[in-house]
PDB file of N, CA and C in Angstrom:
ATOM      1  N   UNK G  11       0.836  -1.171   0.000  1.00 48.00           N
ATOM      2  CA  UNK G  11       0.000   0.000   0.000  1.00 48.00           C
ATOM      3  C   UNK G  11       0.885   1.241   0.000  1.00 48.00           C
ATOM      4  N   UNK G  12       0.586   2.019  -0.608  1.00 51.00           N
ATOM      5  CA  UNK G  12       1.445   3.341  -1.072  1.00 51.00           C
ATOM      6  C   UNK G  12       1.567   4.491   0.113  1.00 51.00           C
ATOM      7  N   UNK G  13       0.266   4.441   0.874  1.00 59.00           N
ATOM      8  CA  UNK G  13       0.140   5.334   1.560  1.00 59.00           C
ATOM      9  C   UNK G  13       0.188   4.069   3.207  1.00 59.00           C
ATOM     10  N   UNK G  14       0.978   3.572   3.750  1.00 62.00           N
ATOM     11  CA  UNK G  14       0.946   2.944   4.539  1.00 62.00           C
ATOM     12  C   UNK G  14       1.505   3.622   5.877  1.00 62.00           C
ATOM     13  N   UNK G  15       2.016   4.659   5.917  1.00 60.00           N
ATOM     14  CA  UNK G  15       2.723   5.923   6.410  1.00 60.00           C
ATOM     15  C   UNK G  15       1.698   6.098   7.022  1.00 60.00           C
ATOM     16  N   UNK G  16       0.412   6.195   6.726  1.00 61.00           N
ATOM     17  CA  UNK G  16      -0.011   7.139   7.200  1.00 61.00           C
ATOM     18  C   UNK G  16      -1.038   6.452   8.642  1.00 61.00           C
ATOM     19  N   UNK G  17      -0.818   4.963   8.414  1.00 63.00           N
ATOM     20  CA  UNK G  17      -1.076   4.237   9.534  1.00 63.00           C
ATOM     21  C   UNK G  17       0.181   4.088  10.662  1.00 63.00           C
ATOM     22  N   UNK G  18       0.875   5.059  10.838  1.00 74.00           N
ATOM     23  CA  UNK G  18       1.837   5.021  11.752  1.00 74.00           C
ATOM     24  C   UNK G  18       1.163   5.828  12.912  1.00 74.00           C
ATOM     25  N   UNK G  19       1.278   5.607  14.326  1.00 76.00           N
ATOM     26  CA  UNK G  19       0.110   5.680  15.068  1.00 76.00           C
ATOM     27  C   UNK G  19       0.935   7.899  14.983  1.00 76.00           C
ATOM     28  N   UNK G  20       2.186   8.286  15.148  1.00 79.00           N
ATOM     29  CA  UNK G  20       2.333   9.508  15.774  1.00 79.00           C
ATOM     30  C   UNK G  20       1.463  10.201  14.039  1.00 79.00           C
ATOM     31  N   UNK G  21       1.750   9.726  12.947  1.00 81.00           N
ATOM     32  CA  UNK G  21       1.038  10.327  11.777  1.00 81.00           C
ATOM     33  C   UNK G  21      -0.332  10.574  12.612  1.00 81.00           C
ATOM     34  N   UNK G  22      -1.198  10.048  12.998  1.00 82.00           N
ATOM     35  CA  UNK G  22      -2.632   9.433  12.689  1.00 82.00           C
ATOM     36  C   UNK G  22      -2.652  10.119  14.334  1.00 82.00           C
ATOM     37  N   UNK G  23      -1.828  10.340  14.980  1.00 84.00           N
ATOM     38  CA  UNK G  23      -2.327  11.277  16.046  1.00 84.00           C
ATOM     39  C   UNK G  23      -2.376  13.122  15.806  1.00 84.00           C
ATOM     40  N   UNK G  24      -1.253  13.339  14.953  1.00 86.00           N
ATOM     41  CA  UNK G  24      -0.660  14.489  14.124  1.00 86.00           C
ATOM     42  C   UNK G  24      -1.996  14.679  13.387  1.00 86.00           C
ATOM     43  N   UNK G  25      -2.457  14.016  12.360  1.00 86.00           N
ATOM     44  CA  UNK G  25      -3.546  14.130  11.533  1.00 86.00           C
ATOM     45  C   UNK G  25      -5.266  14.382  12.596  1.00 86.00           C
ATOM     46  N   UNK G  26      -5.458  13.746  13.415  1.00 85.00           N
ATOM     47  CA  UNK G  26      -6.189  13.835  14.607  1.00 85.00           C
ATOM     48  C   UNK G  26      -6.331  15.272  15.403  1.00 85.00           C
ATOM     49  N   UNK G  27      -5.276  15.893  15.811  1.00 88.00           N
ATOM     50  CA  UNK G  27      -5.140  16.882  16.100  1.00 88.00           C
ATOM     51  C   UNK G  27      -5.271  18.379  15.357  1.00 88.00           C
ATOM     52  N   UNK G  28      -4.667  17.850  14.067  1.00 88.00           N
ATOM     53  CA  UNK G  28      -5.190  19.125  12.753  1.00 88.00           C
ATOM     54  C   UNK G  28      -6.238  19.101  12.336  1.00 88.00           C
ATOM     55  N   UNK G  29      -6.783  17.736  11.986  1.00 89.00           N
ATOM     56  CA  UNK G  29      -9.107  18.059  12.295  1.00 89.00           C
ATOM     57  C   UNK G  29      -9.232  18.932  13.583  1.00 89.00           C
ATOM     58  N   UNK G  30      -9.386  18.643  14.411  1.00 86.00           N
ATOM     59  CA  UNK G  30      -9.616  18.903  15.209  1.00 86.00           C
ATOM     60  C   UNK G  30      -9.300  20.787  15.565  1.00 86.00           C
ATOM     61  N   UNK G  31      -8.251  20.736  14.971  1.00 88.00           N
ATOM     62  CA  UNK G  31      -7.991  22.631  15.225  1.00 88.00           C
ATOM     63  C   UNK G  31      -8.762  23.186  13.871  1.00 88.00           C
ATOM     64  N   UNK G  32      -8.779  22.160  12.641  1.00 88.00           N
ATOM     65  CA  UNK G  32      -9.748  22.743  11.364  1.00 88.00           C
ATOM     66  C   UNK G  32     -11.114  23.072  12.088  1.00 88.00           C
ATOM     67  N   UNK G  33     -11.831  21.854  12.298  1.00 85.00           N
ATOM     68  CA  UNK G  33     -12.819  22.148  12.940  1.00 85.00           C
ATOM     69  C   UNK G  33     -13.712  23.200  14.247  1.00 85.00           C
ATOM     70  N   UNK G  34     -12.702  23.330  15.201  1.00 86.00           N
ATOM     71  CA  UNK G  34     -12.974  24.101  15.901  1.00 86.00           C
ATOM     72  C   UNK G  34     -12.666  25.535  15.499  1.00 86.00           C
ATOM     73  N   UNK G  35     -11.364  25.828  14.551  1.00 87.00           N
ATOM     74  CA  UNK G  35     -11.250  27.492  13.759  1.00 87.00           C
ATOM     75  C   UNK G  35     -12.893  27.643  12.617  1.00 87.00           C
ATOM     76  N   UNK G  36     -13.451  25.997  11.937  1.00 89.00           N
ATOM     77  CA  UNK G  36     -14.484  26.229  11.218  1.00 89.00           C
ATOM     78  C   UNK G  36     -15.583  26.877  11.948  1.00 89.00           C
ATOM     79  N   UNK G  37     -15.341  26.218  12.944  1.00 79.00           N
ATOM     80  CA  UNK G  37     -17.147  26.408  14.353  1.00 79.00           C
ATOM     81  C   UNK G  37     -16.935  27.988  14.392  1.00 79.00           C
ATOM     82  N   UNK G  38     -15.638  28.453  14.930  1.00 84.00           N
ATOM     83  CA  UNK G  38     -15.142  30.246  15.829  1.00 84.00           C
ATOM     84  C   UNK G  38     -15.661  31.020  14.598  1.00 84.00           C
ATOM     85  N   UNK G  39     -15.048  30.639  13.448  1.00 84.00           N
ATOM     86  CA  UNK G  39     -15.023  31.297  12.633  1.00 84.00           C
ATOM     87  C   UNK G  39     -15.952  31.602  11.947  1.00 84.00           C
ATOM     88  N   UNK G  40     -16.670  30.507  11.654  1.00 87.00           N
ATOM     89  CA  UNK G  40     -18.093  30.188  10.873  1.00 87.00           C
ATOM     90  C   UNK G  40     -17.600  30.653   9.658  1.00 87.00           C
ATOM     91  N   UNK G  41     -16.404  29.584   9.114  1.00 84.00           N
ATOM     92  CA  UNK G  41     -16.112  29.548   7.777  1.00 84.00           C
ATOM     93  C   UNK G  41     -16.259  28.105   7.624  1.00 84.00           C
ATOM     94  N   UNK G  42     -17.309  27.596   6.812  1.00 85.00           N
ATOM     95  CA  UNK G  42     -18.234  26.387   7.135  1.00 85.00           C
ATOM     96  C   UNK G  42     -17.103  25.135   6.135  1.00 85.00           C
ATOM     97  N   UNK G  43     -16.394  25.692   5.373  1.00 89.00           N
ATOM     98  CA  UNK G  43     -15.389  25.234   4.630  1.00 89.00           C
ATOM     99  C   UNK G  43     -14.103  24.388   5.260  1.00 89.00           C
ATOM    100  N   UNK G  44     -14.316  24.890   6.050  1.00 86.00           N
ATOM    101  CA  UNK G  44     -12.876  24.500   6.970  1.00 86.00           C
ATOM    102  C   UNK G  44     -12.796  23.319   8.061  1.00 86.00           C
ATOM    103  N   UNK G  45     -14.556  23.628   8.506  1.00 85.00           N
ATOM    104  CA  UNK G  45     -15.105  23.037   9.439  1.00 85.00           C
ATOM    105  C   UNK G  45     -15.475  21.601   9.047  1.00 85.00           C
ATOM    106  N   UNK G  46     -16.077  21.858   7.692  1.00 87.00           N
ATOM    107  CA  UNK G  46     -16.264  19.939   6.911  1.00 87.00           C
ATOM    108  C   UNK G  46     -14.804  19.685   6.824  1.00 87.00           C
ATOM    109  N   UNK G  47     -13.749  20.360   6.083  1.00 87.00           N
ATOM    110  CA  UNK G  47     -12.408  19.454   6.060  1.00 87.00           C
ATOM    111  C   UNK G  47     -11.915  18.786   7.421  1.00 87.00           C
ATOM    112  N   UNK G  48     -11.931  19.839   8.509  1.00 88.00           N
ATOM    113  CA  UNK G  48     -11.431  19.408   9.527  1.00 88.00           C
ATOM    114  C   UNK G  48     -12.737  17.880  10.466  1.00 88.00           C
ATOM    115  N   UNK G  49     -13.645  18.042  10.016  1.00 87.00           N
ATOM    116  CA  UNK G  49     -14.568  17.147  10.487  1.00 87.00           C
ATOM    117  C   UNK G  49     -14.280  15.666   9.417  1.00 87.00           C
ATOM    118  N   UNK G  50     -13.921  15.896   8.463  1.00 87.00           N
ATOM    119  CA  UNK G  50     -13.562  14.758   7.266  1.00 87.00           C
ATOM    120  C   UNK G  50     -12.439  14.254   7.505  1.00 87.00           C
ATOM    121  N   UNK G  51     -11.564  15.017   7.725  1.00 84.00           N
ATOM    122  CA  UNK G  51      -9.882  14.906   8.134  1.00 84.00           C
ATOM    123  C   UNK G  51     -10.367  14.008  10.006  1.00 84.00           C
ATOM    124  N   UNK G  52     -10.870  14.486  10.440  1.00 88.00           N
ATOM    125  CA  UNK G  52     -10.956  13.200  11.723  1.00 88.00           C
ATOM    126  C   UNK G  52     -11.993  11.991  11.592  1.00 88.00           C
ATOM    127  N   UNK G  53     -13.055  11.904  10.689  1.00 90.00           N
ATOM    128  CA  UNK G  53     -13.671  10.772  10.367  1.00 90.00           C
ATOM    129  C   UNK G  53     -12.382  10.093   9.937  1.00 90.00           C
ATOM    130  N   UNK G  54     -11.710  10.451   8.500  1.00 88.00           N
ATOM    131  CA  UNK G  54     -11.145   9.600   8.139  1.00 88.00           C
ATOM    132  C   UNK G  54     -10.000   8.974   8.739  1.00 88.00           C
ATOM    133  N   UNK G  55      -9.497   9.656   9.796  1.00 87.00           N
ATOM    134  CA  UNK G  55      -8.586   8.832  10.918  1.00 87.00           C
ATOM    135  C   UNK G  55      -9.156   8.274  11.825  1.00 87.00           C
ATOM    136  N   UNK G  56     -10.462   8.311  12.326  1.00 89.00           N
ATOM    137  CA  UNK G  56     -11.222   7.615  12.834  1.00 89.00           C
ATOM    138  C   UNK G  56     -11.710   5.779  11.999  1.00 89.00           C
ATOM    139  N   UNK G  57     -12.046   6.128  11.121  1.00 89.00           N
ATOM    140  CA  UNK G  57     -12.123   5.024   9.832  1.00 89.00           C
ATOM    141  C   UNK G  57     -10.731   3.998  10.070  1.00 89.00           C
ATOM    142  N   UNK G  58      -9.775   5.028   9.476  1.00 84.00           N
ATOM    143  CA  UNK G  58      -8.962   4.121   9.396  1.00 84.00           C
ATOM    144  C   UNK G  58      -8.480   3.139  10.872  1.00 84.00           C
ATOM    145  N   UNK G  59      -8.246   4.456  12.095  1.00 83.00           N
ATOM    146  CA  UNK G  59      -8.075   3.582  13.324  1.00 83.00           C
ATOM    147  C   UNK G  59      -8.614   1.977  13.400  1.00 83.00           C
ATOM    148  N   UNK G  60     -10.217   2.082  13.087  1.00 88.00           N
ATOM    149  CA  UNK G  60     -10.975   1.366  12.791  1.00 88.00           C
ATOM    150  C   UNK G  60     -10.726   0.035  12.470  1.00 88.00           C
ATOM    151  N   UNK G  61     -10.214   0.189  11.158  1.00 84.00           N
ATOM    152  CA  UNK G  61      -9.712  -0.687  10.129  1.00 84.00           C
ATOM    153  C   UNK G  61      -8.738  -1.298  10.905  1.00 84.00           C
ATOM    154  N   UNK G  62      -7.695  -0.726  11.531  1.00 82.00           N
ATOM    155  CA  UNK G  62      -6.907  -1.349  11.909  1.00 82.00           C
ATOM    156  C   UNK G  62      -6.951  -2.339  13.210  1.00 82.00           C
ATOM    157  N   UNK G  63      -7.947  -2.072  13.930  1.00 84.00           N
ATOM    158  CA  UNK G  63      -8.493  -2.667  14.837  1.00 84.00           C
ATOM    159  C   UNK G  63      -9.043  -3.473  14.477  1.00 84.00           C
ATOM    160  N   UNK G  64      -9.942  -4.038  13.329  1.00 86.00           N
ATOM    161  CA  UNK G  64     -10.577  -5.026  12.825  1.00 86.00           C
ATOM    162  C   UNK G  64      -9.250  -5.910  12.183  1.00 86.00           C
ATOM    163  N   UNK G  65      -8.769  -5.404  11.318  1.00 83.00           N
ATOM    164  CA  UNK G  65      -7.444  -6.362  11.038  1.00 83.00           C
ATOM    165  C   UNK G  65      -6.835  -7.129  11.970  1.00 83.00           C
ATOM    166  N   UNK G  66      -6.307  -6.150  12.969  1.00 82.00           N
ATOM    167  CA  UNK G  66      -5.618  -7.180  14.331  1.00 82.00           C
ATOM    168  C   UNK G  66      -6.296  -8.011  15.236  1.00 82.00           C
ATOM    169  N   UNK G  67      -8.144  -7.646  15.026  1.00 86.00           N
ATOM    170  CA  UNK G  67      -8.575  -8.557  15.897  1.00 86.00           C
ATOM    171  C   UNK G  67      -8.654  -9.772  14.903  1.00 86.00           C
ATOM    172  N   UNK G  68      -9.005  -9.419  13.224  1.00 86.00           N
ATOM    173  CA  UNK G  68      -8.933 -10.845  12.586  1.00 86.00           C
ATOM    174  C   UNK G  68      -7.616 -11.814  12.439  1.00 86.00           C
ATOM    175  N   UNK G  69      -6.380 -11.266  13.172  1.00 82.00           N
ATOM    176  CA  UNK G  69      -5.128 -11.939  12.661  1.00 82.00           C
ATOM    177  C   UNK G  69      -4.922 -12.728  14.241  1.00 82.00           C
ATOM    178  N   UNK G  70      -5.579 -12.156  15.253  1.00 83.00           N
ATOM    179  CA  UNK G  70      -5.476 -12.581  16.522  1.00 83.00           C
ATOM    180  C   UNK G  70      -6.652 -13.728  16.968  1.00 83.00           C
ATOM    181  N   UNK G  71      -7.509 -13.569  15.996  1.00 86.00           N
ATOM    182  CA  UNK G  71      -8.693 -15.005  15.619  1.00 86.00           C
ATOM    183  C   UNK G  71      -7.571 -16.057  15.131  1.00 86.00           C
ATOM    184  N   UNK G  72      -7.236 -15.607  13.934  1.00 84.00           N
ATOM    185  CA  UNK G  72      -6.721 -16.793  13.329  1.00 84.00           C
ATOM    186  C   UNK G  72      -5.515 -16.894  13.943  1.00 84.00           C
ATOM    187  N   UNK G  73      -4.538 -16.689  14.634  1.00 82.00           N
ATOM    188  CA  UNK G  73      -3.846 -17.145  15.197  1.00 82.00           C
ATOM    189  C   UNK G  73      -4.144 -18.486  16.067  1.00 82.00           C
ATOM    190  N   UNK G  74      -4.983 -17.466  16.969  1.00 84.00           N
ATOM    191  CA  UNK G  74      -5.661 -18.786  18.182  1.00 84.00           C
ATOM    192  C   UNK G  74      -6.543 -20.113  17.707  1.00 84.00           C
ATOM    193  N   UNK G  75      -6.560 -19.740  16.409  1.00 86.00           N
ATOM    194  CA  UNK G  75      -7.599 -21.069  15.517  1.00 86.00           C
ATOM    195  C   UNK G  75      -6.358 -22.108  15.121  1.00 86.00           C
ATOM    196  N   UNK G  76      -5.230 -21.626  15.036  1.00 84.00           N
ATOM    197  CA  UNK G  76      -4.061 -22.421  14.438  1.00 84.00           C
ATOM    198  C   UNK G  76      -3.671 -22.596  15.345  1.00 84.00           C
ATOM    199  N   UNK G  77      -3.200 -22.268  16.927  1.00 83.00           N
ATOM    200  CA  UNK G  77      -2.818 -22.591  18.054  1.00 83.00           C
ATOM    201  C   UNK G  77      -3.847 -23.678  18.421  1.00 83.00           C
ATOM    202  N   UNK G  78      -5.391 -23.343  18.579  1.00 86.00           N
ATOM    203  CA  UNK G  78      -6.305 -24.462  18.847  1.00 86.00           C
ATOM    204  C   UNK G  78      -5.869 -25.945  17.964  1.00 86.00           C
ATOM    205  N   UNK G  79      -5.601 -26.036  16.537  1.00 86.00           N
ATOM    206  CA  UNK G  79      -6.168 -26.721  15.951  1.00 86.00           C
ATOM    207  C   UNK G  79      -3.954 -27.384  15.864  1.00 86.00           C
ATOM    208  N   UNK G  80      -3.118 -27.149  16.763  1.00 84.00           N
ATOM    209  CA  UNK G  80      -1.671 -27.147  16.966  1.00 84.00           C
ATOM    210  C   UNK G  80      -1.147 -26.873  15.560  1.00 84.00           C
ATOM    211  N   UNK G  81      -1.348 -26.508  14.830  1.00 80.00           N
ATOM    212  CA  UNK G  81      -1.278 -25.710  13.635  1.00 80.00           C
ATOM    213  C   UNK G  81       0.299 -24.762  14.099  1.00 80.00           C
ATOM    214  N   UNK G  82       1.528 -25.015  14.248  1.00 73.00           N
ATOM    215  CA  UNK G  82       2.385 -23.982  14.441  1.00 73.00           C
ATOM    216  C   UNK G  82       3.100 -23.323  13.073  1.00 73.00           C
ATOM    217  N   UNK G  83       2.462 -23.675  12.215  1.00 75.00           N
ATOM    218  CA  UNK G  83       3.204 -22.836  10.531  1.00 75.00           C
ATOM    219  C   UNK G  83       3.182 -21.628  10.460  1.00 75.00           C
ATOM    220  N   UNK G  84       2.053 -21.085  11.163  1.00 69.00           N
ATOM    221  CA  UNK G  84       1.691 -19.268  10.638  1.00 69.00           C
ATOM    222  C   UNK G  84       2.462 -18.316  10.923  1.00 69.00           C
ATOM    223  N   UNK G  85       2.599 -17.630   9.781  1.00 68.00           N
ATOM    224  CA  UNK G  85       3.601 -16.828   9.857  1.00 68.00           C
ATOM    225  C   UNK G  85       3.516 -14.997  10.055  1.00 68.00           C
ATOM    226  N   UNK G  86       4.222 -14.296  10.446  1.00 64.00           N
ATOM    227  CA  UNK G  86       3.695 -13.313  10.795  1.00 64.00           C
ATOM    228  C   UNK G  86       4.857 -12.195   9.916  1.00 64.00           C
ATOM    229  N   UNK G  87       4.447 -11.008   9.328  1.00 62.00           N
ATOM    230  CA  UNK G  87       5.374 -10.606   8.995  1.00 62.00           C
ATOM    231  C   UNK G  87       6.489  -9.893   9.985  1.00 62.00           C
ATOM    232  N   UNK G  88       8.165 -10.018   9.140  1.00 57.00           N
ATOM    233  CA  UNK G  88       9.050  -9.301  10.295  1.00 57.00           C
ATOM    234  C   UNK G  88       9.263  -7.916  10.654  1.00 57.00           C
ATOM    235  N   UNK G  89       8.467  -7.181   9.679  1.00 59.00           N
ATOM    236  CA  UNK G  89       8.141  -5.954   9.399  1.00 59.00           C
ATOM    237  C   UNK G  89       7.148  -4.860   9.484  1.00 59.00           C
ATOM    238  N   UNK G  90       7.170  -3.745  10.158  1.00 58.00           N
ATOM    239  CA  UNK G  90       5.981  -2.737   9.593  1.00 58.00           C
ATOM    240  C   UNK G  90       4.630  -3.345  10.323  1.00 58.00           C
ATOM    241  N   UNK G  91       4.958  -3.896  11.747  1.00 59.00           N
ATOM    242  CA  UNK G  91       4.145  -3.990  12.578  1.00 59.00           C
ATOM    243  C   UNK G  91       3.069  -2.827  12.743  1.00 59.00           C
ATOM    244  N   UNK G  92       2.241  -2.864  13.498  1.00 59.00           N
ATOM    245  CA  UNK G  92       1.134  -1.981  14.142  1.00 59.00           C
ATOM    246  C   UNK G  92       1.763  -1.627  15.312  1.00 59.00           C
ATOM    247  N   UNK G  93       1.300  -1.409  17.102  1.00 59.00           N
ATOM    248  CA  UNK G  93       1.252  -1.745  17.829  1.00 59.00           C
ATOM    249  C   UNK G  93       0.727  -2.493  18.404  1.00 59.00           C
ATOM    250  N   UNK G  94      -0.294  -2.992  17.922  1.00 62.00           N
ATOM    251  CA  UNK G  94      -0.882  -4.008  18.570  1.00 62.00           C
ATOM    252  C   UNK G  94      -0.172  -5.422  17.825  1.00 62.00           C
ATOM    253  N   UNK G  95      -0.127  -5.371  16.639  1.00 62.00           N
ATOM    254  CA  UNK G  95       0.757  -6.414  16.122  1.00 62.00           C
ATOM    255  C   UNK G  95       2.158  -6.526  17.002  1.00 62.00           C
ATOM    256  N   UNK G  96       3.139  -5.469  17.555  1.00 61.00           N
ATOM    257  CA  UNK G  96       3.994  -5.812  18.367  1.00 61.00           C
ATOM    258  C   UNK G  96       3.865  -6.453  19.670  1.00 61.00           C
ATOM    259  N   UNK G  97       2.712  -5.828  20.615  1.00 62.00           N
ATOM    260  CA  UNK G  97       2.382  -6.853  21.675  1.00 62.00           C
ATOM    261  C   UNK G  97       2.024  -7.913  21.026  1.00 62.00           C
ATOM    262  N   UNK G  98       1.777  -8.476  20.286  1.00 62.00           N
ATOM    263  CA  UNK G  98       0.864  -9.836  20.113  1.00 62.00           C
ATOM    264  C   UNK G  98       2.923 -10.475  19.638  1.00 62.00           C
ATOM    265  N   UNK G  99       3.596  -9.880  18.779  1.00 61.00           N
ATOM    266  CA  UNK G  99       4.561 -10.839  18.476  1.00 61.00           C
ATOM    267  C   UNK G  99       5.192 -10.918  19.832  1.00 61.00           C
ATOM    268  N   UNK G 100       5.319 -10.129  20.568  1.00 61.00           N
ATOM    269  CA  UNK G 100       6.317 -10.539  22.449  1.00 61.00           C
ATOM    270  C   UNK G 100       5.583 -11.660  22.999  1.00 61.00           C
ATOM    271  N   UNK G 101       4.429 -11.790  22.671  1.00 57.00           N
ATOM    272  CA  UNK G 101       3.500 -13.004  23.822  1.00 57.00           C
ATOM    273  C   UNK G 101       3.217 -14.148  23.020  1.00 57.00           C
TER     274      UNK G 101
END
């Protein structure tokens, strides 16, 4: 994915924080323009958070389905973890 950067959690807190000042200069200001970007700009880091939370809970299913079933082949990548993908590779 090209834009995979931008699931790096300090990006996606950085991006979080600039909705958030769009939005509230849109509200002060009542420049209604500013106020949808900055409200769009935190859905869509909201979304994505999202996403990523559904991913790690589906990789942490199938883990424990291959642990259940003594399945030890699965492989995990060595790279370009999440955080939650890093706690899960320590345990």
């Amino acid at each position: 994915m090209a834009y995979k950067w931008f699931y790096a959690t300090f990006v996606r807190l950085v991006a979080l924080m600039g909705g958030i000042a769009l939005l509230t200069a849109g509200i002060l200001e009542k420049v209604w323009w500013v106020g949808i970007a900055g409200g769009g700009l935190c859905a869509i880091v909201a979304w994505i958070s999202y996403q990523m939370q559904q991913q790690l809970r589906e990789k942490i299913w199938l883990m424990l389905e291959a642990i259940r079933n003594r399945d030890y082949s699965f492989r995990l990548p060595l790279y370009g973890f999440s955080g939650g993908e890093r706690v899960l590779q320590k345990h």
